[in-house]
Amino acid sequence: MHHFIIPKPKFLNSPSYIHFMETMKEGIAKEAKIAETSFFDKIYSPLVIFFIFAAIGCVIGLVNYIRNERHHKPANQRLFFFERL
């Protein structure tokens, strides 16, 4: 296995890039301050967490459902939930 040495790009030391990074940091800091006080953020973050857990729960439930169906029925009686509708 060869380990390739990746050359560091020269623009990382250029003054324009350094200035760009500083302005980006300032912009991110400003956005963070706005996000702390914003009403939207207070509602949005719990919703996102809820939907992530809901999605995980749905996946786990579906996997368990399919596994149980396969264990308890012989092959000729196997039906997925969409075939039963």
mmCIF file with all atom_site columns, C-alpha atoms in Angstrom:
data_model
loop_
_atom_site.group_PDB
_atom_site.id
_atom_site.type_symbol
_atom_site.label_atom_id
_atom_site.label_alt_id
_atom_site.label_comp_id
_atom_site.label_asym_id
_atom_site.label_entity_id
_atom_site.label_seq_id
_atom_site.pdbx_PDB_ins_code
_atom_site.Cartn_x
_atom_site.Cartn_y
_atom_site.Cartn_z
_atom_site.occupancy
_atom_site.B_iso_or_equiv
_atom_site.pdbx_formal_charge
_atom_site.auth_seq_id
_atom_site.auth_comp_id
_atom_site.auth_asym_id
_atom_site.auth_atom_id
_atom_site.pdbx_PDB_model_num
ATOM 1  C CA . MET A 1 1  ? 0.000   0.000   0.000  1.00 0.00 ? 1  MET A CA 1
ATOM 2  C CA . HIS A 1 2  ? 1.484   3.308   -1.106 1.00 0.00 ? 2  HIS A CA 1
ATOM 3  C CA . HIS A 1 3  ? 1.146   6.448   0.964  1.00 0.00 ? 3  HIS A CA 1
ATOM 4  C CA . PHE A 1 4  ? 0.965   9.452   -1.318 1.00 0.00 ? 4  PHE A CA 1
ATOM 5  C CA . ILE A 1 5  ? 2.185   12.775  0.008  1.00 0.00 ? 5  ILE A CA 1
ATOM 6  C CA . ILE A 1 6  ? -0.507  15.353  -0.744 1.00 0.00 ? 6  ILE A CA 1
ATOM 7  C CA . PRO A 1 7  ? 1.080   18.752  -1.398 1.00 0.00 ? 7  PRO A CA 1
ATOM 8  C CA . LYS A 1 8  ? -0.464  21.605  0.543  1.00 0.00 ? 8  LYS A CA 1
ATOM 9  C CA . PRO A 1 9  ? -1.982  24.120  -1.889 1.00 0.00 ? 9  PRO A CA 1
ATOM 10 C CA . LYS A 1 10 ? -0.106  27.418  -2.069 1.00 0.00 ? 10 LYS A CA 1
ATOM 11 C CA . PHE A 1 11 ? -3.239  29.562  -1.829 1.00 0.00 ? 11 PHE A CA 1
ATOM 12 C CA . LEU A 1 12 ? -3.630  28.618  1.880  1.00 0.00 ? 12 LEU A CA 1
ATOM 13 C CA . ASN A 1 13 ? -0.859  31.117  2.723  1.00 0.00 ? 13 ASN A CA 1
ATOM 14 C CA . SER A 1 14 ? -2.032  33.873  0.377  1.00 0.00 ? 14 SER A CA 1
ATOM 15 C CA . PRO A 1 15 ? -3.324  37.076  2.021  1.00 0.00 ? 15 PRO A CA 1
ATOM 16 C CA . SER A 1 16 ? -6.597  36.984  0.073  1.00 0.00 ? 16 SER A CA 1
ATOM 17 C CA . TYR A 1 17 ? -7.375  33.483  1.364  1.00 0.00 ? 17 TYR A CA 1
ATOM 18 C CA . ILE A 1 18 ? -6.500  34.469  4.950  1.00 0.00 ? 18 ILE A CA 1
ATOM 19 C CA . HIS A 1 19 ? -8.750  37.531  4.640  1.00 0.00 ? 19 HIS A CA 1
ATOM 20 C CA . PHE A 1 20 ? -11.527 35.357  3.206  1.00 0.00 ? 20 PHE A CA 1
ATOM 21 C CA . MET A 1 21 ? -11.252 32.943  6.163  1.00 0.00 ? 21 MET A CA 1
ATOM 22 C CA . GLU A 1 22 ? -11.410 35.829  8.646  1.00 0.00 ? 22 GLU A CA 1
ATOM 23 C CA . THR A 1 23 ? -14.522 37.264  7.021  1.00 0.00 ? 23 THR A CA 1
ATOM 24 C CA . MET A 1 24 ? -16.091 33.782  6.985  1.00 0.00 ? 24 MET A CA 1
ATOM 25 C CA . LYS A 1 25 ? -15.388 33.389  10.713 1.00 0.00 ? 25 LYS A CA 1
ATOM 26 C CA . GLU A 1 26 ? -16.980 36.768  11.422 1.00 0.00 ? 26 GLU A CA 1
ATOM 27 C CA . GLY A 1 27 ? -20.014 35.866  9.315  1.00 0.00 ? 27 GLY A CA 1
ATOM 28 C CA . ILE A 1 28 ? -20.442 32.535  11.085 1.00 0.00 ? 28 ILE A CA 1
ATOM 29 C CA . ALA A 1 29 ? -20.148 34.264  14.473 1.00 0.00 ? 29 ALA A CA 1
ATOM 30 C CA . LYS A 1 30 ? -22.844 36.781  13.469 1.00 0.00 ? 30 LYS A CA 1
ATOM 31 C CA . GLU A 1 31 ? -25.128 34.000  12.242 1.00 0.00 ? 31 GLU A CA 1
ATOM 32 C CA . ALA A 1 32 ? -24.624 32.100  15.511 1.00 0.00 ? 32 ALA A CA 1
ATOM 33 C CA . LYS A 1 33 ? -25.678 35.179  17.514 1.00 0.00 ? 33 LYS A CA 1
ATOM 34 C CA . ILE A 1 34 ? -28.792 35.598  15.356 1.00 0.00 ? 34 ILE A CA 1
ATOM 35 C CA . ALA A 1 35 ? -29.622 31.896  15.690 1.00 0.00 ? 35 ALA A CA 1
ATOM 36 C CA . GLU A 1 36 ? -29.427 32.077  19.498 1.00 0.00 ? 36 GLU A CA 1
ATOM 37 C CA . THR A 1 37 ? -32.136 34.720  19.669 1.00 0.00 ? 37 THR A CA 1
ATOM 38 C CA . SER A 1 38 ? -34.257 33.688  16.671 1.00 0.00 ? 38 SER A CA 1
ATOM 39 C CA . PHE A 1 39 ? -37.768 32.384  17.300 1.00 0.00 ? 39 PHE A CA 1
ATOM 40 C CA . PHE A 1 40 ? -37.552 30.059  14.286 1.00 0.00 ? 40 PHE A CA 1
ATOM 41 C CA . ASP A 1 41 ? -34.524 28.226  15.688 1.00 0.00 ? 41 ASP A CA 1
ATOM 42 C CA . LYS A 1 42 ? -36.285 27.452  18.983 1.00 0.00 ? 42 LYS A CA 1
ATOM 43 C CA . ILE A 1 43 ? -39.107 25.670  17.134 1.00 0.00 ? 43 ILE A CA 1
ATOM 44 C CA . TYR A 1 44 ? -36.995 24.198  14.348 1.00 0.00 ? 44 TYR A CA 1
ATOM 45 C CA . SER A 1 45 ? -34.381 22.259  16.340 1.00 0.00 ? 45 SER A CA 1
ATOM 46 C CA . PRO A 1 46 ? -36.829 20.177  18.477 1.00 0.00 ? 46 PRO A CA 1
ATOM 47 C CA . LEU A 1 47 ? -38.820 19.360  15.330 1.00 0.00 ? 47 LEU A CA 1
ATOM 48 C CA . VAL A 1 48 ? -35.710 18.100  13.556 1.00 0.00 ? 48 VAL A CA 1
ATOM 49 C CA . ILE A 1 49 ? -34.770 15.921  16.543 1.00 0.00 ? 49 ILE A CA 1
ATOM 50 C CA . PHE A 1 50 ? -38.336 14.567  16.697 1.00 0.00 ? 50 PHE A CA 1
ATOM 51 C CA . PHE A 1 51 ? -38.393 13.692  12.985 1.00 0.00 ? 51 PHE A CA 1
ATOM 52 C CA . ILE A 1 52 ? -35.001 11.968  13.207 1.00 0.00 ? 52 ILE A CA 1
ATOM 53 C CA . PHE A 1 53 ? -36.254 9.757   16.056 1.00 0.00 ? 53 PHE A CA 1
ATOM 54 C CA . ALA A 1 54 ? -39.556 9.158   14.258 1.00 0.00 ? 54 ALA A CA 1
ATOM 55 C CA . ALA A 1 55 ? -37.690 8.012   11.129 1.00 0.00 ? 55 ALA A CA 1
ATOM 56 C CA . ILE A 1 56 ? -35.462 5.685   13.182 1.00 0.00 ? 56 ILE A CA 1
ATOM 57 C CA . GLY A 1 57 ? -38.541 4.264   14.920 1.00 0.00 ? 57 GLY A CA 1
ATOM 58 C CA . CYS A 1 58 ? -40.302 3.641   11.606 1.00 0.00 ? 58 CYS A CA 1
ATOM 59 C CA . VAL A 1 59 ? -37.274 1.813   10.197 1.00 0.00 ? 59 VAL A CA 1
ATOM 60 C CA . ILE A 1 60 ? -36.893 -0.363  13.313 1.00 0.00 ? 60 ILE A CA 1
ATOM 61 C CA . GLY A 1 61 ? -40.617 -1.157  13.333 1.00 0.00 ? 61 GLY A CA 1
ATOM 62 C CA . LEU A 1 62 ? -40.636 -2.088  9.646  1.00 0.00 ? 62 LEU A CA 1
ATOM 63 C CA . VAL A 1 63 ? -37.575 -4.329  10.038 1.00 0.00 ? 63 VAL A CA 1
ATOM 64 C CA . ASN A 1 64 ? -39.144 -6.109  13.019 1.00 0.00 ? 64 ASN A CA 1
ATOM 65 C CA . TYR A 1 65 ? -42.440 -6.505  11.154 1.00 0.00 ? 65 TYR A CA 1
ATOM 66 C CA . ILE A 1 66 ? -40.758 -8.097  8.137  1.00 0.00 ? 66 ILE A CA 1
ATOM 67 C CA . ARG A 1 67 ? -38.606 -10.364 10.321 1.00 0.00 ? 67 ARG A CA 1
ATOM 68 C CA . ASN A 1 68 ? -41.633 -11.573 12.306 1.00 0.00 ? 68 ASN A CA 1
ATOM 69 C CA . GLU A 1 69 ? -43.654 -12.247 9.157  1.00 0.00 ? 69 GLU A CA 1
ATOM 70 C CA . ARG A 1 70 ? -40.829 -14.331 7.738  1.00 0.00 ? 70 ARG A CA 1
ATOM 71 C CA . HIS A 1 71 ? -40.296 -16.333 10.923 1.00 0.00 ? 71 HIS A CA 1
ATOM 72 C CA . HIS A 1 72 ? -43.900 -17.301 11.584 1.00 0.00 ? 72 HIS A CA 1
ATOM 73 C CA . LYS A 1 73 ? -45.226 -18.161 8.120  1.00 0.00 ? 73 LYS A CA 1
ATOM 74 C CA . PRO A 1 74 ? -44.184 -20.736 5.526  1.00 0.00 ? 74 PRO A CA 1
ATOM 75 C CA . ALA A 1 75 ? -43.039 -19.355 2.176  1.00 0.00 ? 75 ALA A CA 1
ATOM 76 C CA . ASN A 1 76 ? -46.359 -19.821 0.304  1.00 0.00 ? 76 ASN A CA 1
ATOM 77 C CA . GLN A 1 77 ? -48.304 -17.738 2.881  1.00 0.00 ? 77 GLN A CA 1
ATOM 78 C CA . ARG A 1 78 ? -45.810 -14.886 3.134  1.00 0.00 ? 78 ARG A CA 1
ATOM 79 C CA . LEU A 1 79 ? -47.391 -11.500 2.443  1.00 0.00 ? 79 LEU A CA 1
ATOM 80 C CA . PHE A 1 80 ? -45.842 -8.085  2.796  1.00 0.00 ? 80 PHE A CA 1
ATOM 81 C CA . PHE A 1 81 ? -48.063 -5.295  4.120  1.00 0.00 ? 81 PHE A CA 1
ATOM 82 C CA . PHE A 1 82 ? -48.530 -3.784  0.636  1.00 0.00 ? 82 PHE A CA 1
ATOM 83 C CA . GLU A 1 83 ? -49.729 -7.104  -0.840 1.00 0.00 ? 83 GLU A CA 1
ATOM 84 C CA . ARG A 1 84 ? -52.435 -7.361  1.802  1.00 0.00 ? 84 ARG A CA 1
ATOM 85 C CA . LEU A 1 85 ? -54.079 -4.004  0.997  1.00 0.00 ? 85 LEU A CA 1
#
